[in-house]
Short mmCIF file of C-alpha atoms and ligand atoms in Angstrom, two decimals:
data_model
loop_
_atom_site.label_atom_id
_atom_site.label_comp_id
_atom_site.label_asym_id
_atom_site.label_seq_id
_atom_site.Cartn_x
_atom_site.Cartn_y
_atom_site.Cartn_z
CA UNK A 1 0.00 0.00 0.00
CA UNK A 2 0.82 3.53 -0.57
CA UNK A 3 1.38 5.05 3.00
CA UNK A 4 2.17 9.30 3.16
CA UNK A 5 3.93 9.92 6.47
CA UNK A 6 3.34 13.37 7.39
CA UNK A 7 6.01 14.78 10.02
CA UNK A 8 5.15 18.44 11.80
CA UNK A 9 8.14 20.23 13.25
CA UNK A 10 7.85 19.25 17.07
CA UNK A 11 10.38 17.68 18.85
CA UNK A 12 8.42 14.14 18.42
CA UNK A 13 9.56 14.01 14.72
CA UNK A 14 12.42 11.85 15.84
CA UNK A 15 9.94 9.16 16.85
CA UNK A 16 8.43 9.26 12.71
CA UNK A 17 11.76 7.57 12.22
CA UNK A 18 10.63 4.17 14.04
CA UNK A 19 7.49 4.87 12.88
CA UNK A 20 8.59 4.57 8.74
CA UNK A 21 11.07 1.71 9.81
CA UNK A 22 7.73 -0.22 10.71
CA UNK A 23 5.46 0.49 7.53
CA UNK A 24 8.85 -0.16 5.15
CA UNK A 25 9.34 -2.95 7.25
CA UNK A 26 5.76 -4.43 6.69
CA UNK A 27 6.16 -3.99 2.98
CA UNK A 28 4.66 -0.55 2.67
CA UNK A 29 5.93 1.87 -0.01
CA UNK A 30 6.46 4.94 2.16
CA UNK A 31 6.51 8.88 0.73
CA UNK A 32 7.84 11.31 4.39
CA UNK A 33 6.46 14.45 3.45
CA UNK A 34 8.05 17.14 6.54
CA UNK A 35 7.11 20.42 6.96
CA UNK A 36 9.67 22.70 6.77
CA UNK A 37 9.83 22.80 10.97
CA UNK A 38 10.49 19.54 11.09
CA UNK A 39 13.60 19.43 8.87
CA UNK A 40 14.99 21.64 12.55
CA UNK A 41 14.50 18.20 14.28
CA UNK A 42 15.33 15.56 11.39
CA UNK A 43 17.53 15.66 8.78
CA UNK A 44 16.05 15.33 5.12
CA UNK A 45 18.34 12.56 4.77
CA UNK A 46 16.98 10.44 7.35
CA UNK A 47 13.55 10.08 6.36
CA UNK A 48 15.00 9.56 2.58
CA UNK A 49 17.35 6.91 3.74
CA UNK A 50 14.77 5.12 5.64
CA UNK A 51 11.66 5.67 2.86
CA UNK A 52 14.02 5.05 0.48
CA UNK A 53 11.79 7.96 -1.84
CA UNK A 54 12.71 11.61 -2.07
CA UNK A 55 11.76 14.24 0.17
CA UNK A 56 10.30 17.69 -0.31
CA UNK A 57 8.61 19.81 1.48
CA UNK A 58 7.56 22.34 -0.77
CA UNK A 59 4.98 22.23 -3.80
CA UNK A 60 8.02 23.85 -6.25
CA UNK A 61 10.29 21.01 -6.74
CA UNK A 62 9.77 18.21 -9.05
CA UNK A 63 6.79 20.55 -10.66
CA UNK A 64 6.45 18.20 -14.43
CA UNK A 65 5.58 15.15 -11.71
CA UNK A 66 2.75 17.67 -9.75
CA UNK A 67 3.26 16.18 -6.88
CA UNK A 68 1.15 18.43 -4.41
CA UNK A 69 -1.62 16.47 -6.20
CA UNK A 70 -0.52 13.43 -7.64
CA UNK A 71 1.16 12.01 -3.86
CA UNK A 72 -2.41 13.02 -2.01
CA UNK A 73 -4.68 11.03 -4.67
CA UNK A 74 -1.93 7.99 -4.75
CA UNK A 75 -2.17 7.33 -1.40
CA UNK A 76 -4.16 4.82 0.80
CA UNK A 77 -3.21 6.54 3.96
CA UNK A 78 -2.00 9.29 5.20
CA UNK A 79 -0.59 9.56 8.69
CA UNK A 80 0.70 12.65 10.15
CA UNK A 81 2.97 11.88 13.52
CA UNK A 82 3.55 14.21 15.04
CA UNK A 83 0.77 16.75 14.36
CA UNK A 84 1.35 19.74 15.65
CA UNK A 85 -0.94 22.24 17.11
CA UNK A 86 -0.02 24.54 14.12
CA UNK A 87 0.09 21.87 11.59
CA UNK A 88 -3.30 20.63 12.43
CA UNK A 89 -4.75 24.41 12.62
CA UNK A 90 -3.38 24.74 9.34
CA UNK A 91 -4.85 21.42 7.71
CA UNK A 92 -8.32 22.30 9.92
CA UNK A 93 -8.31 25.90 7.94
CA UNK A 94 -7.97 23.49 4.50
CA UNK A 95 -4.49 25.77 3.89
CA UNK A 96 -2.01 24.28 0.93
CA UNK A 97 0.96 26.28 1.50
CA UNK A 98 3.50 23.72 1.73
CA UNK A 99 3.44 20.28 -0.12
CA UNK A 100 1.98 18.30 3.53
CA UNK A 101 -1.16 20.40 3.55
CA UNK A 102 -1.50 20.45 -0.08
CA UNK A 103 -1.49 16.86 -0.11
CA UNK A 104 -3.65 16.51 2.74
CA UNK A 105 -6.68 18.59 0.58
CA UNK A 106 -6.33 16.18 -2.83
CA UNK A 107 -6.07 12.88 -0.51
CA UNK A 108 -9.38 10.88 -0.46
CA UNK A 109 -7.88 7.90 1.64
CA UNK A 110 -8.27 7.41 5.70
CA UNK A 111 -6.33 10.56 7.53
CA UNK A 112 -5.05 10.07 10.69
CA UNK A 113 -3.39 12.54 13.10
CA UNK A 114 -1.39 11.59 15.59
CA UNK A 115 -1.05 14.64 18.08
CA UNK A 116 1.75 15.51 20.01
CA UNK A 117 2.18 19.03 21.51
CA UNK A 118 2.32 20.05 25.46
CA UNK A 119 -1.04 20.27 27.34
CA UNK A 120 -1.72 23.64 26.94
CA UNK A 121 -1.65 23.68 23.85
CA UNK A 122 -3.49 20.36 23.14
CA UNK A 123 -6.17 21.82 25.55
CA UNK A 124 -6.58 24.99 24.04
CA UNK A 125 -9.99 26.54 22.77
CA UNK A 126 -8.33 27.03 19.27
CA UNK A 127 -7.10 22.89 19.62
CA UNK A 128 -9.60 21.70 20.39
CA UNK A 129 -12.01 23.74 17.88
CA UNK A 130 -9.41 22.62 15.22
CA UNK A 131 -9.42 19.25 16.23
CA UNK A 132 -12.98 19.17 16.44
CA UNK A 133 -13.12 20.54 12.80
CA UNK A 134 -10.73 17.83 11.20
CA UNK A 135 -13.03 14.67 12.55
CA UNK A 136 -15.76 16.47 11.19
CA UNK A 137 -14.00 16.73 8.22
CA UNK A 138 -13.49 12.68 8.37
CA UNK A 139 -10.09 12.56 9.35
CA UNK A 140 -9.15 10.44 12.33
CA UNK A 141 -7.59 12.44 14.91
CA UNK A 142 -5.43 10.15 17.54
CA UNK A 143 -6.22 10.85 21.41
CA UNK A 144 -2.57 11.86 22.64
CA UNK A 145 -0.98 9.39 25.65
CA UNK A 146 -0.34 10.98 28.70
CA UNK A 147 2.96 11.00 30.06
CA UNK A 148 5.88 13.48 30.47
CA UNK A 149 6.59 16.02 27.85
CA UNK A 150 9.86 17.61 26.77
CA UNK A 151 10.79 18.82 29.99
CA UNK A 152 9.85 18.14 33.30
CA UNK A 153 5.79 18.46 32.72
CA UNK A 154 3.22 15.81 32.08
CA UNK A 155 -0.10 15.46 31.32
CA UNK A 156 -1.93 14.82 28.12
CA UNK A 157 0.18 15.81 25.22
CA UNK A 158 2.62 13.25 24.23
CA UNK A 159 2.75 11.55 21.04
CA UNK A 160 1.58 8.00 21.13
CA UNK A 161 3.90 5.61 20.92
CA UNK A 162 4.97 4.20 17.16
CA UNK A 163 3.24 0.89 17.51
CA UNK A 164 0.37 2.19 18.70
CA UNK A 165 0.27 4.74 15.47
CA UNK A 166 1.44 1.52 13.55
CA UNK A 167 -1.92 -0.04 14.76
CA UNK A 168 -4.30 2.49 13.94
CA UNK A 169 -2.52 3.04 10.67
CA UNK A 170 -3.34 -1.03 9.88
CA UNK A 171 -6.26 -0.74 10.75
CA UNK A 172 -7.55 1.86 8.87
CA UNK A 173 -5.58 -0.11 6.09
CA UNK A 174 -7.89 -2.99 6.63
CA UNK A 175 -10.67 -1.40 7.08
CA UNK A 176 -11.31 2.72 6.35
CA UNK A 177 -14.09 3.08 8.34
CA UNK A 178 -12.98 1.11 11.67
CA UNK A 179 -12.50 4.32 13.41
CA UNK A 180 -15.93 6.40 13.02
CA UNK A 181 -16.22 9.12 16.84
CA UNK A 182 -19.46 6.88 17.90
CA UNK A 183 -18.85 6.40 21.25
CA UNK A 184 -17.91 9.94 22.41
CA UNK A 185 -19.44 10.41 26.18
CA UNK A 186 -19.67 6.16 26.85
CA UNK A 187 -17.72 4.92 29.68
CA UNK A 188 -16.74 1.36 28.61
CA UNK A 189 -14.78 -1.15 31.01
CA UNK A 190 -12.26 -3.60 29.36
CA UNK A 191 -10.79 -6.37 30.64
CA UNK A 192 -7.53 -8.17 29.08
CA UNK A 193 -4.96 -10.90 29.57
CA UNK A 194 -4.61 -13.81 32.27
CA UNK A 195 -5.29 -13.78 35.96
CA UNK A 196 -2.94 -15.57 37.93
CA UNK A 197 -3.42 -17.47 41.56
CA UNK A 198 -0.77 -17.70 43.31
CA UNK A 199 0.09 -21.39 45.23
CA UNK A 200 3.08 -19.60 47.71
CA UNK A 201 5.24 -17.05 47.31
CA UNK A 202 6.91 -17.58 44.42
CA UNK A 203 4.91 -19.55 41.96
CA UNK A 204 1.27 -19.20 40.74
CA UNK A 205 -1.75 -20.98 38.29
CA UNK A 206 -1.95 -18.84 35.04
CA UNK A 207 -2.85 -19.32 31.47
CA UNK A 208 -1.66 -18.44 28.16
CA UNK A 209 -3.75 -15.16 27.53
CA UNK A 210 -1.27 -12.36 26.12
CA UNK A 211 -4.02 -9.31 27.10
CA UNK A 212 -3.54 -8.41 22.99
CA UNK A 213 -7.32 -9.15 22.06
CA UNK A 214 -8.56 -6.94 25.17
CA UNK A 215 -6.26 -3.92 24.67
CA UNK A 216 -7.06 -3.89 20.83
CA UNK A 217 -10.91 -3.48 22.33
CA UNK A 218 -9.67 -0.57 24.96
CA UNK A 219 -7.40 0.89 21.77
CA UNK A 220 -9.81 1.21 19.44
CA UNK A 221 -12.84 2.17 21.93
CA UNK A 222 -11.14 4.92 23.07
CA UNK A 223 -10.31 6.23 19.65
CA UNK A 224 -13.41 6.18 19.06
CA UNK A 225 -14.43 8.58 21.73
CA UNK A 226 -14.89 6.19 24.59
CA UNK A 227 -13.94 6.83 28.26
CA UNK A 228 -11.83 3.42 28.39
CA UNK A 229 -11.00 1.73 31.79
CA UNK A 230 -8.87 -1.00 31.50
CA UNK A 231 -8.74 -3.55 33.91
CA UNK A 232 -5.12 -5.58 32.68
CA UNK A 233 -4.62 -8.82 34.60
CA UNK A 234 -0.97 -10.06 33.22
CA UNK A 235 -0.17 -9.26 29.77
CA UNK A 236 3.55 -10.34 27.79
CA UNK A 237 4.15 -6.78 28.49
CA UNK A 238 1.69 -4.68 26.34
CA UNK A 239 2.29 -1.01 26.44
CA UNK A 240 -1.05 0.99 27.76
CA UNK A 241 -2.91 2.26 25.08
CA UNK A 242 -2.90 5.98 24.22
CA UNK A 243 -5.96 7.74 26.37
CA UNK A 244 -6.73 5.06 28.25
CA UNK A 245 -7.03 4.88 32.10
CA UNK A 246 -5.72 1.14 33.14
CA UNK A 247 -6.04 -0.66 36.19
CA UNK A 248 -3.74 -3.46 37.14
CA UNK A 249 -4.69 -6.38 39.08
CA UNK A 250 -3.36 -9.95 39.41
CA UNK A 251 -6.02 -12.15 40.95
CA UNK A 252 -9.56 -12.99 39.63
CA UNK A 253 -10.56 -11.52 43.20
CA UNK A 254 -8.87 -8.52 42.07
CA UNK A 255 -9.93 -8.44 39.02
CA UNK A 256 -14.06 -9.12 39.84
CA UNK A 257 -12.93 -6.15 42.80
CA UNK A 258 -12.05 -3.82 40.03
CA UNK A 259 -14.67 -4.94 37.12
CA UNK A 260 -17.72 -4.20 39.60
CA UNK A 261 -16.41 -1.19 41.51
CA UNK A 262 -15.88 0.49 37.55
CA UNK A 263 -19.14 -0.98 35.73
CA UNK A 264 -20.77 1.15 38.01
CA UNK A 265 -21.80 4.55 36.10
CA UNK A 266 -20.24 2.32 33.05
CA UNK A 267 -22.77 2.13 29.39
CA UNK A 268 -20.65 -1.25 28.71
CA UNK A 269 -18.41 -3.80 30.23
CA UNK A 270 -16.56 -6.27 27.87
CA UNK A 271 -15.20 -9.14 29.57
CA UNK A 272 -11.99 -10.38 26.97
CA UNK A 273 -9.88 -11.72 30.11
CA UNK A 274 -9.14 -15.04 30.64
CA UNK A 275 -10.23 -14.98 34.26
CA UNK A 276 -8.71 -18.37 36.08
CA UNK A 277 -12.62 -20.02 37.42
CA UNK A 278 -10.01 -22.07 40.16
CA UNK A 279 -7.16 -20.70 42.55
CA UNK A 280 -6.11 -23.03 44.73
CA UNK A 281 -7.49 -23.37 48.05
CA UNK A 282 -4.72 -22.82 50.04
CA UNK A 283 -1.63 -20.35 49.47
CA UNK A 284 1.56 -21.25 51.45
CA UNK A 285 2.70 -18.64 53.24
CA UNK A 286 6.59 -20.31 52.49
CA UNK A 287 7.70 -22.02 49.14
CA UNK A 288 7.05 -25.17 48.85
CA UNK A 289 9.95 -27.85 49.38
CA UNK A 290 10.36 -31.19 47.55
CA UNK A 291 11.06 -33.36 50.66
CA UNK A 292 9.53 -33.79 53.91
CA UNK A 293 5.87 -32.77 53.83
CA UNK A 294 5.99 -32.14 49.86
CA UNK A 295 2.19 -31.74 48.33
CA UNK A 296 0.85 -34.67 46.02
CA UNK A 297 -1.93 -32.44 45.05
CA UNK A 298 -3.23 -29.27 44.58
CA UNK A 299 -6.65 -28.53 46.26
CA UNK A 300 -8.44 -25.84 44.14
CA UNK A 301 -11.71 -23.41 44.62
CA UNK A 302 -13.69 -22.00 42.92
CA UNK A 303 -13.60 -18.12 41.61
CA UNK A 304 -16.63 -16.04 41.25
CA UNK A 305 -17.80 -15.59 37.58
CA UNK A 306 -17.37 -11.77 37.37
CA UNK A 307 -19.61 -11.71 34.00
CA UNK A 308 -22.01 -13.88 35.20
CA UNK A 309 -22.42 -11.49 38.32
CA UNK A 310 -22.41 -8.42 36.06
CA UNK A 311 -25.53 -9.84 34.37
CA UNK A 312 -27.42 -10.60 38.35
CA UNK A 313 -26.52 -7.34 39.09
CA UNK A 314 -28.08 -5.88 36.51
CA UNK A 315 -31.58 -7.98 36.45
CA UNK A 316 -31.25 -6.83 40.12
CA UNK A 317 -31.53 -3.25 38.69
CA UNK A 318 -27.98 -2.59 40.74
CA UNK A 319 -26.56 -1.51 37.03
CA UNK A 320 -29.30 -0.80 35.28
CA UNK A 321 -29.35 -0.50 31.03
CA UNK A 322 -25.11 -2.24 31.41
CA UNK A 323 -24.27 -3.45 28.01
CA UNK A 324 -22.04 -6.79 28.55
CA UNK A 325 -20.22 -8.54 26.33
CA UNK A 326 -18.86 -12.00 27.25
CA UNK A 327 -15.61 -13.72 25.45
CA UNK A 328 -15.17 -17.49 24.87
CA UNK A 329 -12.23 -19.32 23.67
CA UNK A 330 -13.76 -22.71 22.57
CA UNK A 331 -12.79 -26.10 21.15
CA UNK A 332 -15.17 -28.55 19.63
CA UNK A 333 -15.24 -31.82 20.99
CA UNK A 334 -17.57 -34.77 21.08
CA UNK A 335 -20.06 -32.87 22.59
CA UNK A 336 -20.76 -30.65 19.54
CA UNK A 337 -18.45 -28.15 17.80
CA UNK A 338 -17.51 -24.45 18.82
CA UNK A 339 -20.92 -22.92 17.91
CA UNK A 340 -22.86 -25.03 19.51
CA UNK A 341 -20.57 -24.58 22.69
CA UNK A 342 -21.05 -21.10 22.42
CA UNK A 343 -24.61 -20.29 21.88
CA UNK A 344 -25.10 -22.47 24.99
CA UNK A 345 -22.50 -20.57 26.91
CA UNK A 346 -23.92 -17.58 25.77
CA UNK A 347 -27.60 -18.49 26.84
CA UNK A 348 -25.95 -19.68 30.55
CA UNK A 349 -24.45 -16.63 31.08
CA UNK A 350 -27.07 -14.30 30.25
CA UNK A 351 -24.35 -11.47 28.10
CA UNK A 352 -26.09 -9.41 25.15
CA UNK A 353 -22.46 -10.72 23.14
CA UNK A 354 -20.18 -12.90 23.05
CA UNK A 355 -17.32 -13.25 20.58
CA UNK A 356 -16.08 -16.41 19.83
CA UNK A 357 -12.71 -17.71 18.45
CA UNK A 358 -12.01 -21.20 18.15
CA UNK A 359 -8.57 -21.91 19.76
CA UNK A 360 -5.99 -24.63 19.23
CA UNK A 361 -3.81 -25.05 16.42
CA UNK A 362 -1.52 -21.90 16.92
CA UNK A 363 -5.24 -19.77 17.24
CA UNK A 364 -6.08 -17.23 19.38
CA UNK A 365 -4.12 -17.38 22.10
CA UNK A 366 -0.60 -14.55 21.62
CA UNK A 367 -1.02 -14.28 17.99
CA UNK A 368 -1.84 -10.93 16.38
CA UNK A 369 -4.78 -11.97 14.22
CA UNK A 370 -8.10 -13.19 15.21
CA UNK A 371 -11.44 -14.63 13.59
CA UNK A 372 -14.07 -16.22 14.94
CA UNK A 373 -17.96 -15.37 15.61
CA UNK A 374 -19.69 -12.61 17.45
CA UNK A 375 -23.32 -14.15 18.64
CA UNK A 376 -26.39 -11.89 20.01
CA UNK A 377 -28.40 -12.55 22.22
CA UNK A 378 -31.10 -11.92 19.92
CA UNK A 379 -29.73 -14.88 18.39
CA UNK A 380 -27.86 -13.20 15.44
CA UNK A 381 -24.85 -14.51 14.57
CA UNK A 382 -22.05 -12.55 12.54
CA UNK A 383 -18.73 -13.96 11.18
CA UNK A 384 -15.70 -11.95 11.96
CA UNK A 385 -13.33 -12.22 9.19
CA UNK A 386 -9.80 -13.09 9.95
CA UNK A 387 -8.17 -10.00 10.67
CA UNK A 388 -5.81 -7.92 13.10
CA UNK A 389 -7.14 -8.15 16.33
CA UNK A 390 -8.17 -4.33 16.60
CA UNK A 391 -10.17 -5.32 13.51
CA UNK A 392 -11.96 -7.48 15.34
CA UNK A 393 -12.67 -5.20 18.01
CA UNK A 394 -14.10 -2.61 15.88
CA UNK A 395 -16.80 -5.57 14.47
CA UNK A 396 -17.61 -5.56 17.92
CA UNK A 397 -17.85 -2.40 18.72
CA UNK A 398 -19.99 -1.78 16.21
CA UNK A 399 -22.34 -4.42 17.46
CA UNK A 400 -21.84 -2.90 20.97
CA UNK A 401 -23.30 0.90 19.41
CA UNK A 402 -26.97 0.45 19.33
CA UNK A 403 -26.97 -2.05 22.67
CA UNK A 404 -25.97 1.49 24.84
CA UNK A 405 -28.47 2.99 26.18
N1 CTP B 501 -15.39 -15.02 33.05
C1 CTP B 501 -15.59 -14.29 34.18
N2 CTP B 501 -15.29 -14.81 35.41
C2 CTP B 501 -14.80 -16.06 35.51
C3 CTP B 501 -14.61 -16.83 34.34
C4 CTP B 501 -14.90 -16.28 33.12
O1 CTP B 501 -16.04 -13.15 34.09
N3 CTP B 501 -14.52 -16.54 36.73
C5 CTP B 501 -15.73 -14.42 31.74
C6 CTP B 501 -14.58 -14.30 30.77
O2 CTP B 501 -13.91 -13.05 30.89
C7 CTP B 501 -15.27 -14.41 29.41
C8 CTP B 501 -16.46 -15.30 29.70
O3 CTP B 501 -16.66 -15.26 31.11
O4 CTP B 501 -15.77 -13.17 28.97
C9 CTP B 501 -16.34 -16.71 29.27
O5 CTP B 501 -15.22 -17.30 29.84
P1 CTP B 501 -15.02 -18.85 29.80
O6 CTP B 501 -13.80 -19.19 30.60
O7 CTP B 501 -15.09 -19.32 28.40
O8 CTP B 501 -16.36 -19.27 30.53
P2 CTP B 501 -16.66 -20.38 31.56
O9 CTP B 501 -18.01 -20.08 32.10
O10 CTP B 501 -15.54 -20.51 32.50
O11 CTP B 501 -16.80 -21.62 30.60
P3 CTP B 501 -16.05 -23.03 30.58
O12 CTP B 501 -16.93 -23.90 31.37
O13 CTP B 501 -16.06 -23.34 29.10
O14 CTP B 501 -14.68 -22.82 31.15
#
């Protein structure tokens, strides 16, 4: 595909770099078009090295080629990191004084902005009126991570990190219309990867969750406007997506703590962890020796089912009008295959979703990609395509929309 990387002149135009690295990488033909700021931060020979295609900022060189036009209607995507406050005021005002901003008017492909600027200025009336103006426009602007700035400030501001953009970007590659602002003003609760029990100090009962399916649901909710809490049990070391606030817990106790105190005040609650439903009945207070007194079992009892008490809670009217969606990882056995399993799971436990995915076989579990089903409890039933795992999560969320309240 035919990617534009757009680079504003902030001091986060050394992080485009990894940013190109990862689209060439992924097979990507890559045109950096800086703005003439940026060049202060990067060298023009960087981003040409690493695109491996010339780079110009302004609309007069290579004039017989036209290419304030001819880059903008080439490309699939366009990704501006970092966009800065003036480079977004700029493209929000529909200006074409420099070949970026010019190419952002002729493209007709996905947009996406990925801010980075310090909280002032990211806060600002002007901002945020610009901002406001460019995803009204259709662009995608990026919710900036929190974290601290140049200097010794934080806040909201900073540009999200390159893999993060590198997700977004994909996604809009696989699908242009994954990121629509439809959840603006929802508070939706996520939770992601394994719970683990511990058995004494020093070793625990886990499972092979990675946390990658539930913070592609948190990632993409929030960029679509969402208030995103996500509750993380252990993950293989996921960064926290950009805007998101994220709770971390270890235990299914602490996880069911977290889930309920949150779902209150909450329009959803999507349950994609792999919450253990046995911790062992007794935790040792010492390790465990072989020798002398050594175990021959493991006694085990049972969890709570957070979902399951989710769904009580609300026929109890204690969260009233809670959208829930469930998660099952199934395997078909002689009992009947993974549909069947699942639209009796999803009857037993009462969620208006669940999303399947059949596991085994290198599926599901810490791979990128996903596929499976997404079953209503209205009894439709919807493929999900095999896809990046935020693409799934957009299927859903789309699903999710008209079940808020
Ligand atoms: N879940 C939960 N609390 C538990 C166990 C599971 O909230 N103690 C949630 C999971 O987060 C997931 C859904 O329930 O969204 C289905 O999980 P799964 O383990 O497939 O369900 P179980 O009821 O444990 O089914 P099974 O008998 O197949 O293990």
């Amino acid at each position: 595909m035919r990617i534009v990387v757009g680079v504003g002149g902030g001091i986060a135009a050394y992080k485009a770099c990894s940013l190109i690295r990862k689209f060439t990488e992924t097979g990507h033909h890559v045109r950096v078009i800086p703005t003439e700021s940026a060049l202060q931060f990067v060298g023009k020979a960087t981003f040409e090295a690493l695109s491996g295609n010339r780079v110009d900022t302004g609309v007069f060189a290579d004039v017989p080629e036209v290419p304030h036009v001819r880059i903008g209607q080439e490309a699939d995507l366009v990704v501006i990191a970092p966009a800065t406050a003036d480079l977004m005021a700029r493209a929000a005002m529909g200006r074409a004084d420099d070949l970026l901003t010019a190419t952002l008017l002729t493209a007709r492909c996905p947009v996406l902005f990925a801010p980075a600027m310090h909280t002032e200025m990211w806060e600002h009336p002007a901002t945020v009126a610009n901002v406001r103006t460019l995803r009204a426009h259709g662009s995608i602007v990026m919710e900036p991570a929190a974290g601290r700035l140049t200097g010794a400030d934080t806040g909201p501001g900073r540009l999200p990190e390159p893999e993060e953009i590198f997700a977004l970007a994909s996604l809009l590659l696989e699908r242009a219309d994954a990121i629509p602002r439809d959840l603006e003003g929802r508070r939706i609760v996520v939770s992601a990867g394994g719970t683990r029990e511990p058995l004494d100090p020093v070793r625990f009962l886990g499972n092979r969750s990675s946390g990658k399916q539930g913070y592609a649901m948190a990632r993409v909710a929030a960029q679509r406007g969402a208030h995103v809490i996500l509750v993380a049990g252990n993950t293989i070391g996921l960064e926290p997506p950009a805007g998101v606030e994220v709770v971390h817990v270890t235990t299914a106790e602490q996880m069911g703590i977290a889930v309920d105190k949150h779902a209150t005040g909450a329009d959803a609650v999507i349950m994609a962890a792999a919450v253990a439903d046995f911790r062992p009945a007794n935790v040792a207070a010492a390790k465990i020796k072989k020798g002398a007194g050594e175990p021959d079992s493991i006694e085990l009892t049972k969890n709570r089912d957070i979902l399951a008490g989710l769904v009580a809670a609300r026929r109890d009217g204690r969260l009233p009008g809670l959208a829930i969606v469930g998660f099952a990882a199934e395997t078909g056995d002689e009992h009947g295959d993974v549909l069947t399993h699942a639209r009796a799971k999803l009857k037993r436990k009462g969620c208006d979703l669940l999303v399947v995915n059949a596991v085994g076989e290198g599926k599901a579990f810490e791979v990128d990609n996903n596929d499976g089903w997404l079953l209503g409890a209205d009894g439709t039933e919807q493929a999900l395509d095999h896809g990046s795992k935020a693409l799934l999560a957009s299927r859903v969320l789309d699903a999710l929309g008209p079940l808020l309240r």
